[in-house]
């Protein structure tokens, strides 16, 4: 137990010290709440296994960002986004990673993202891990998959104007996906209902991408409209010296009032997309398990562990059905 606590603390320390001042997808708060809530939407046989490792699933949800920023993994960055506008007609988009690599060169894919194809690849790997009952691979891949599905539901991850940099709205990305969840997430409803089987993973992946992309213009439009009502010095927080206050990632921090009015203008969009992310994660995990033949995972954990957790699981499900989650205290970014 002590070693586990030390490892968790070390990972948090690495995140605090090492992350570059760049765009963080959904933020720690968002990704941890998405993956954790998704566990409760699973059916009982699969849910029991995931619940035995719910803390791992929760913390692992942010590791793709750690690989991207802290470890500077060059292969990681394009997995998190998809610059929809730069791929041409939506009707002619490659449907698989193989088709994409045949049509575009490596630099183009690196610059414009591979998110939908990577989600499909992870689904194949997760299904294989379930079939072979490889415990560590199941948990690791499932947590990662939940992360990328969260990214796929963030409108600015599916747009070339990902931080409003093309329209003089720089900073909008972190406001939407990190600041607003931190400020208002405690009041979000995380109950989504039960996971459902996906008949066609490829079609569902692209449905997610298309529906998310449609929201990008709304996000940017609401911000442009709201900026007209604020003077420059009122948009961001300033210190006693009049200078704009920066987050630990070097990003300008929007004022509380601006964030509140932006949240109101979005009419619940952030909460809706977080709930959609939760449902997608649960649906994809469940589908991979079903496609693997619904393997019995009970022998992957000690019976004593499952028995000890059974009472807590019932209590947590009851709490989740009220829209709340137990045991999540995410590291704040603002």
PDB file of C-alpha atoms in Angstrom, residues 119-326:
ATOM      1  CA  UNK A 119      -9.862   4.774 -31.213  1.00  0.00           C
ATOM      2  CA  UNK A 120     -10.705   1.954 -33.626  1.00  0.00           C
ATOM      3  CA  UNK A 121      -7.234   0.442 -33.237  1.00  0.00           C
ATOM      4  CA  UNK A 122      -7.534   0.517 -29.452  1.00  0.00           C
ATOM      5  CA  UNK A 123     -10.892  -1.242 -29.685  1.00  0.00           C
ATOM      6  CA  UNK A 124      -9.249  -4.091 -31.581  1.00  0.00           C
ATOM      7  CA  UNK A 125      -6.494  -4.295 -28.977  1.00  0.00           C
ATOM      8  CA  UNK A 126      -8.964  -4.202 -26.086  1.00  0.00           C
ATOM      9  CA  UNK A 127     -11.078  -6.949 -27.638  1.00  0.00           C
ATOM     10  CA  UNK A 128      -7.963  -9.079 -28.060  1.00  0.00           C
ATOM     11  CA  UNK A 129      -6.920  -8.421 -24.448  1.00  0.00           C
ATOM     12  CA  UNK A 130     -10.374  -9.517 -23.241  1.00  0.00           C
ATOM     13  CA  UNK A 131     -10.210 -12.696 -25.352  1.00  0.00           C
ATOM     14  CA  UNK A 132      -6.815 -13.582 -23.924  1.00  0.00           C
ATOM     15  CA  UNK A 133      -7.855 -12.461 -20.415  1.00  0.00           C
ATOM     16  CA  UNK A 134      -4.743 -10.351 -19.983  1.00  0.00           C
ATOM     17  CA  UNK A 135      -5.626  -8.354 -16.901  1.00  0.00           C
ATOM     18  CA  UNK A 136      -3.025  -5.590 -17.128  1.00  0.00           C
ATOM     19  CA  UNK A 137      -3.640  -5.001 -20.828  1.00  0.00           C
ATOM     20  CA  UNK A 138      -7.416  -4.848 -20.328  1.00  0.00           C
ATOM     21  CA  UNK A 139      -7.154  -2.178 -17.649  1.00  0.00           C
ATOM     22  CA  UNK A 140      -4.444  -0.146 -19.334  1.00  0.00           C
ATOM     23  CA  UNK A 141      -6.069  -0.107 -22.784  1.00  0.00           C
ATOM     24  CA  UNK A 142      -9.568   0.515 -21.402  1.00  0.00           C
ATOM     25  CA  UNK A 143      -8.400   3.536 -19.416  1.00  0.00           C
ATOM     26  CA  UNK A 144      -6.569   4.923 -22.455  1.00  0.00           C
ATOM     27  CA  UNK A 145      -9.593   4.322 -24.667  1.00  0.00           C
ATOM     28  CA  UNK A 146     -11.763   6.260 -22.213  1.00  0.00           C
ATOM     29  CA  UNK A 147      -9.319   9.159 -22.486  1.00  0.00           C
ATOM     30  CA  UNK A 148      -9.430   9.341 -26.280  1.00  0.00           C
ATOM     31  CA  UNK A 149     -13.207   9.001 -26.358  1.00  0.00           C
ATOM     32  CA  UNK A 150     -13.290  11.973 -23.994  1.00  0.00           C
ATOM     33  CA  UNK A 151     -11.116  13.890 -26.445  1.00  0.00           C
ATOM     34  CA  UNK A 152     -13.438  12.891 -29.296  1.00  0.00           C
ATOM     35  CA  UNK A 153     -16.320  14.561 -27.442  1.00  0.00           C
ATOM     36  CA  UNK A 154     -14.469  17.849 -26.940  1.00  0.00           C
ATOM     37  CA  UNK A 155     -15.468  20.152 -29.843  1.00  0.00           C
ATOM     38  CA  UNK A 156     -12.143  21.977 -30.143  1.00  0.00           C
ATOM     39  CA  UNK A 157     -10.254  18.683 -30.418  1.00  0.00           C
ATOM     40  CA  UNK A 158     -12.148  18.115 -33.662  1.00  0.00           C
ATOM     41  CA  UNK A 159     -11.356  21.479 -35.254  1.00  0.00           C
ATOM     42  CA  UNK A 160      -8.346  23.078 -36.916  1.00  0.00           C
ATOM     43  CA  UNK A 161      -9.174  26.201 -34.890  1.00  0.00           C
ATOM     44  CA  UNK A 162      -8.501  24.157 -31.742  1.00  0.00           C
ATOM     45  CA  UNK A 163      -7.623  27.097 -29.464  1.00  0.00           C
ATOM     46  CA  UNK A 164      -9.324  29.934 -31.286  1.00  0.00           C
ATOM     47  CA  UNK A 165      -5.877  30.832 -32.604  1.00  0.00           C
ATOM     48  CA  UNK A 166      -7.287  31.474 -36.090  1.00  0.00           C
ATOM     49  CA  UNK A 167      -9.919  33.914 -34.851  1.00  0.00           C
ATOM     50  CA  UNK A 168      -8.091  35.808 -32.086  1.00  0.00           C
ATOM     51  CA  UNK A 169      -9.704  33.709 -29.319  1.00  0.00           C
ATOM     52  CA  UNK A 170      -6.599  32.038 -27.955  1.00  0.00           C
ATOM     53  CA  UNK A 171      -7.147  30.411 -24.564  1.00  0.00           C
ATOM     54  CA  UNK A 172     -10.704  29.239 -25.244  1.00  0.00           C
ATOM     55  CA  UNK A 173      -9.635  25.572 -25.267  1.00  0.00           C
ATOM     56  CA  UNK A 174      -8.508  25.329 -21.654  1.00  0.00           C
ATOM     57  CA  UNK A 175     -11.412  27.521 -20.513  1.00  0.00           C
ATOM     58  CA  UNK A 176     -13.939  25.086 -21.994  1.00  0.00           C
ATOM     59  CA  UNK A 177     -12.433  21.771 -21.001  1.00  0.00           C
ATOM     60  CA  UNK A 178     -10.514  22.510 -17.783  1.00  0.00           C
ATOM     61  CA  UNK A 179     -11.665  25.716 -16.095  1.00  0.00           C
ATOM     62  CA  UNK A 180     -15.408  25.170 -16.501  1.00  0.00           C
ATOM     63  CA  UNK A 181     -15.350  21.548 -15.249  1.00  0.00           C
ATOM     64  CA  UNK A 182     -13.274  22.615 -12.254  1.00  0.00           C
ATOM     65  CA  UNK A 183     -15.645  25.455 -11.435  1.00  0.00           C
ATOM     66  CA  UNK A 184     -18.969  23.718 -12.060  1.00  0.00           C
ATOM     67  CA  UNK A 185     -18.223  19.993 -12.225  1.00  0.00           C
ATOM     68  CA  UNK A 186     -19.218  19.346  -8.629  1.00  0.00           C
ATOM     69  CA  UNK A 187     -22.796  20.099  -9.651  1.00  0.00           C
ATOM     70  CA  UNK A 188     -22.779  17.976 -12.817  1.00  0.00           C
ATOM     71  CA  UNK A 189     -24.962  14.878 -13.029  1.00  0.00           C
ATOM     72  CA  UNK A 190     -22.758  11.849 -13.805  1.00  0.00           C
ATOM     73  CA  UNK A 191     -25.559   9.321 -14.062  1.00  0.00           C
ATOM     74  CA  UNK A 192     -25.972   8.119 -17.648  1.00  0.00           C
ATOM     75  CA  UNK A 193     -27.870   4.847 -17.501  1.00  0.00           C
ATOM     76  CA  UNK A 194     -26.546   1.463 -18.565  1.00  0.00           C
ATOM     77  CA  UNK A 195     -24.000   0.721 -21.268  1.00  0.00           C
ATOM     78  CA  UNK A 196     -25.291  -0.393 -24.657  1.00  0.00           C
ATOM     79  CA  UNK A 197     -23.758  -2.671 -27.268  1.00  0.00           C
ATOM     80  CA  UNK A 198     -22.397  -0.974 -30.403  1.00  0.00           C
ATOM     81  CA  UNK A 199     -23.363  -2.807 -33.582  1.00  0.00           C
ATOM     82  CA  UNK A 200     -20.676  -1.163 -35.720  1.00  0.00           C
ATOM     83  CA  UNK A 201     -17.691   0.416 -33.961  1.00  0.00           C
ATOM     84  CA  UNK A 202     -16.428   2.151 -37.101  1.00  0.00           C
ATOM     85  CA  UNK A 203     -19.757   3.848 -37.805  1.00  0.00           C
ATOM     86  CA  UNK A 204     -20.215   4.815 -34.151  1.00  0.00           C
ATOM     87  CA  UNK A 205     -16.729   6.318 -33.977  1.00  0.00           C
ATOM     88  CA  UNK A 206     -17.444   8.558 -36.944  1.00  0.00           C
ATOM     89  CA  UNK A 207     -20.871   9.470 -35.591  1.00  0.00           C
ATOM     90  CA  UNK A 208     -19.112  10.764 -32.476  1.00  0.00           C
ATOM     91  CA  UNK A 209     -16.648  12.754 -34.569  1.00  0.00           C
ATOM     92  CA  UNK A 210     -19.332  14.340 -36.765  1.00  0.00           C
ATOM     93  CA  UNK A 211     -21.631  15.279 -33.882  1.00  0.00           C
ATOM     94  CA  UNK A 212     -18.763  16.773 -31.858  1.00  0.00           C
ATOM     95  CA  UNK A 213     -17.424  18.776 -34.775  1.00  0.00           C
ATOM     96  CA  UNK A 214     -20.800  20.453 -35.241  1.00  0.00           C
ATOM     97  CA  UNK A 215     -20.406  22.027 -31.787  1.00  0.00           C
ATOM     98  CA  UNK A 216     -17.058  23.723 -32.466  1.00  0.00           C
ATOM     99  CA  UNK A 217     -18.558  26.726 -34.268  1.00  0.00           C
ATOM    100  CA  UNK A 218     -21.037  27.230 -31.417  1.00  0.00           C
ATOM    101  CA  UNK A 219     -18.231  27.274 -28.828  1.00  0.00           C
ATOM    102  CA  UNK A 220     -16.272  29.875 -30.772  1.00  0.00           C
ATOM    103  CA  UNK A 221     -19.360  31.950 -31.600  1.00  0.00           C
ATOM    104  CA  UNK A 222     -20.503  32.143 -27.964  1.00  0.00           C
ATOM    105  CA  UNK A 223     -17.034  33.278 -26.935  1.00  0.00           C
ATOM    106  CA  UNK A 224     -16.887  35.966 -29.621  1.00  0.00           C
ATOM    107  CA  UNK A 225     -20.298  37.277 -28.627  1.00  0.00           C
ATOM    108  CA  UNK A 226     -19.414  37.339 -24.943  1.00  0.00           C
ATOM    109  CA  UNK A 227     -16.091  39.109 -25.478  1.00  0.00           C
ATOM    110  CA  UNK A 228     -17.996  42.081 -26.877  1.00  0.00           C
ATOM    111  CA  UNK A 229     -19.597  42.575 -23.452  1.00  0.00           C
ATOM    112  CA  UNK A 230     -16.287  42.620 -21.553  1.00  0.00           C
ATOM    113  CA  UNK A 231     -13.385  45.026 -21.582  1.00  0.00           C
ATOM    114  CA  UNK A 232      -9.994  43.357 -22.115  1.00  0.00           C
ATOM    115  CA  UNK A 233      -9.009  43.787 -18.470  1.00  0.00           C
ATOM    116  CA  UNK A 234     -12.228  42.061 -17.321  1.00  0.00           C
ATOM    117  CA  UNK A 235     -11.850  38.944 -19.477  1.00  0.00           C
ATOM    118  CA  UNK A 236      -8.833  37.635 -17.553  1.00  0.00           C
ATOM    119  CA  UNK A 237      -7.845  37.624 -13.901  1.00  0.00           C
ATOM    120  CA  UNK A 238      -5.300  40.263 -12.983  1.00  0.00           C
ATOM    121  CA  UNK A 239      -3.052  40.742  -9.990  1.00  0.00           C
ATOM    122  CA  UNK A 240      -2.464  43.867  -7.921  1.00  0.00           C
ATOM    123  CA  UNK A 241       0.139  44.897 -10.477  1.00  0.00           C
ATOM    124  CA  UNK A 242      -2.447  44.822 -13.224  1.00  0.00           C
ATOM    125  CA  UNK A 243      -0.812  41.905 -15.019  1.00  0.00           C
ATOM    126  CA  UNK A 244      -2.790  38.889 -16.207  1.00  0.00           C
ATOM    127  CA  UNK A 245      -2.486  35.934 -13.806  1.00  0.00           C
ATOM    128  CA  UNK A 246      -1.180  32.711 -15.368  1.00  0.00           C
ATOM    129  CA  UNK A 247      -1.943  29.103 -14.465  1.00  0.00           C
ATOM    130  CA  UNK A 248       0.866  26.714 -13.555  1.00  0.00           C
ATOM    131  CA  UNK A 249       0.895  25.772 -17.243  1.00  0.00           C
ATOM    132  CA  UNK A 250       1.513  29.381 -18.291  1.00  0.00           C
ATOM    133  CA  UNK A 251      -2.022  29.950 -19.555  1.00  0.00           C
ATOM    134  CA  UNK A 252      -3.928  33.178 -18.930  1.00  0.00           C
ATOM    135  CA  UNK A 253      -6.694  32.552 -16.393  1.00  0.00           C
ATOM    136  CA  UNK A 254     -10.134  33.842 -17.334  1.00  0.00           C
ATOM    137  CA  UNK A 255     -11.973  35.847 -14.714  1.00  0.00           C
ATOM    138  CA  UNK A 256     -14.610  34.063 -12.654  1.00  0.00           C
ATOM    139  CA  UNK A 257     -17.321  36.304 -14.050  1.00  0.00           C
ATOM    140  CA  UNK A 258     -16.335  35.628 -17.650  1.00  0.00           C
ATOM    141  CA  UNK A 259     -16.191  31.885 -16.994  1.00  0.00           C
ATOM    142  CA  UNK A 260     -19.634  31.972 -15.353  1.00  0.00           C
ATOM    143  CA  UNK A 261     -21.231  33.867 -18.222  1.00  0.00           C
ATOM    144  CA  UNK A 262     -19.545  31.655 -20.805  1.00  0.00           C
ATOM    145  CA  UNK A 263     -20.818  28.560 -19.007  1.00  0.00           C
ATOM    146  CA  UNK A 264     -24.334  30.010 -19.037  1.00  0.00           C
ATOM    147  CA  UNK A 265     -24.072  30.909 -22.728  1.00  0.00           C
ATOM    148  CA  UNK A 266     -23.097  27.329 -23.573  1.00  0.00           C
ATOM    149  CA  UNK A 267     -26.346  26.138 -21.979  1.00  0.00           C
ATOM    150  CA  UNK A 268     -24.924  23.019 -20.316  1.00  0.00           C
ATOM    151  CA  UNK A 269     -22.754  21.918 -23.258  1.00  0.00           C
ATOM    152  CA  UNK A 270     -19.739  20.973 -21.130  1.00  0.00           C
ATOM    153  CA  UNK A 271     -21.806  18.752 -18.840  1.00  0.00           C
ATOM    154  CA  UNK A 272     -23.616  17.179 -21.797  1.00  0.00           C
ATOM    155  CA  UNK A 273     -20.353  16.341 -23.551  1.00  0.00           C
ATOM    156  CA  UNK A 274     -18.859  14.930 -20.365  1.00  0.00           C
ATOM    157  CA  UNK A 275     -21.909  12.706 -19.883  1.00  0.00           C
ATOM    158  CA  UNK A 276     -21.655  11.638 -23.526  1.00  0.00           C
ATOM    159  CA  UNK A 277     -17.991  10.777 -22.957  1.00  0.00           C
ATOM    160  CA  UNK A 278     -18.945   8.620 -19.969  1.00  0.00           C
ATOM    161  CA  UNK A 279     -21.568   6.787 -22.002  1.00  0.00           C
ATOM    162  CA  UNK A 280     -19.208   6.277 -24.940  1.00  0.00           C
ATOM    163  CA  UNK A 281     -16.460   4.885 -22.714  1.00  0.00           C
ATOM    164  CA  UNK A 282     -18.862   2.414 -21.099  1.00  0.00           C
ATOM    165  CA  UNK A 283     -20.373   1.436 -24.452  1.00  0.00           C
ATOM    166  CA  UNK A 284     -16.997   0.805 -26.070  1.00  0.00           C
ATOM    167  CA  UNK A 285     -15.642  -1.177 -23.088  1.00  0.00           C
ATOM    168  CA  UNK A 286     -18.804  -3.274 -22.974  1.00  0.00           C
ATOM    169  CA  UNK A 287     -18.772  -3.856 -26.739  1.00  0.00           C
ATOM    170  CA  UNK A 288     -15.148  -5.031 -26.692  1.00  0.00           C
ATOM    171  CA  UNK A 289     -16.003  -7.509 -23.925  1.00  0.00           C
ATOM    172  CA  UNK A 290     -19.056  -8.827 -25.790  1.00  0.00           C
ATOM    173  CA  UNK A 291     -17.096  -9.136 -29.054  1.00  0.00           C
ATOM    174  CA  UNK A 292     -14.461 -11.088 -27.146  1.00  0.00           C
ATOM    175  CA  UNK A 293     -17.100 -13.641 -26.202  1.00  0.00           C
ATOM    176  CA  UNK A 294     -17.998 -12.272 -22.750  1.00  0.00           C
ATOM    177  CA  UNK A 295     -15.053 -13.961 -21.003  1.00  0.00           C
ATOM    178  CA  UNK A 296     -15.394 -14.721 -17.299  1.00  0.00           C
ATOM    179  CA  UNK A 297     -12.985 -12.362 -15.535  1.00  0.00           C
ATOM    180  CA  UNK A 298     -13.688 -13.451 -11.961  1.00  0.00           C
ATOM    181  CA  UNK A 299     -10.513 -15.524 -11.748  1.00  0.00           C
ATOM    182  CA  UNK A 300      -8.326 -12.504 -12.579  1.00  0.00           C
ATOM    183  CA  UNK A 301      -8.763 -11.136  -9.040  1.00  0.00           C
ATOM    184  CA  UNK A 302      -8.618 -12.760  -5.608  1.00  0.00           C
ATOM    185  CA  UNK A 303     -12.096 -13.723  -4.400  1.00  0.00           C
ATOM    186  CA  UNK A 304     -11.357 -11.908  -1.142  1.00  0.00           C
ATOM    187  CA  UNK A 305     -10.846  -8.634  -3.035  1.00  0.00           C
ATOM    188  CA  UNK A 306     -14.145  -8.939  -4.878  1.00  0.00           C
ATOM    189  CA  UNK A 307     -15.977  -9.867  -1.688  1.00  0.00           C
ATOM    190  CA  UNK A 308     -14.503  -6.939   0.227  1.00  0.00           C
ATOM    191  CA  UNK A 309     -15.465  -4.517  -2.548  1.00  0.00           C
ATOM    192  CA  UNK A 310     -19.008  -5.818  -3.056  1.00  0.00           C
ATOM    193  CA  UNK A 311     -20.575  -3.703  -0.311  1.00  0.00           C
ATOM    194  CA  UNK A 312     -18.770  -0.542  -1.409  1.00  0.00           C
ATOM    195  CA  UNK A 313     -19.802  -1.162  -5.029  1.00  0.00           C
ATOM    196  CA  UNK A 314     -23.470  -1.280  -4.067  1.00  0.00           C
ATOM    197  CA  UNK A 315     -23.119   1.970  -2.131  1.00  0.00           C
ATOM    198  CA  UNK A 316     -21.261   3.681  -4.984  1.00  0.00           C
ATOM    199  CA  UNK A 317     -23.849   2.571  -7.563  1.00  0.00           C
ATOM    200  CA  UNK A 318     -26.595   3.978  -5.365  1.00  0.00           C
ATOM    201  CA  UNK A 319     -24.705   7.277  -5.115  1.00  0.00           C
ATOM    202  CA  UNK A 320     -24.009   7.333  -8.865  1.00  0.00           C
ATOM    203  CA  UNK A 321     -27.708   6.970  -9.596  1.00  0.00           C
ATOM    204  CA  UNK A 322     -28.192  10.301  -7.818  1.00  0.00           C
ATOM    205  CA  UNK A 323     -25.660  11.792 -10.237  1.00  0.00           C
ATOM    206  CA  UNK A 324     -22.701  11.870  -7.839  1.00  0.00           C
ATOM    207  CA  UNK A 325     -19.356  10.077  -7.600  1.00  0.00           C
ATOM    208  CA  UNK A 326     -17.473   8.996  -4.490  1.00  0.00           C
TER     209      UNK A 326
END
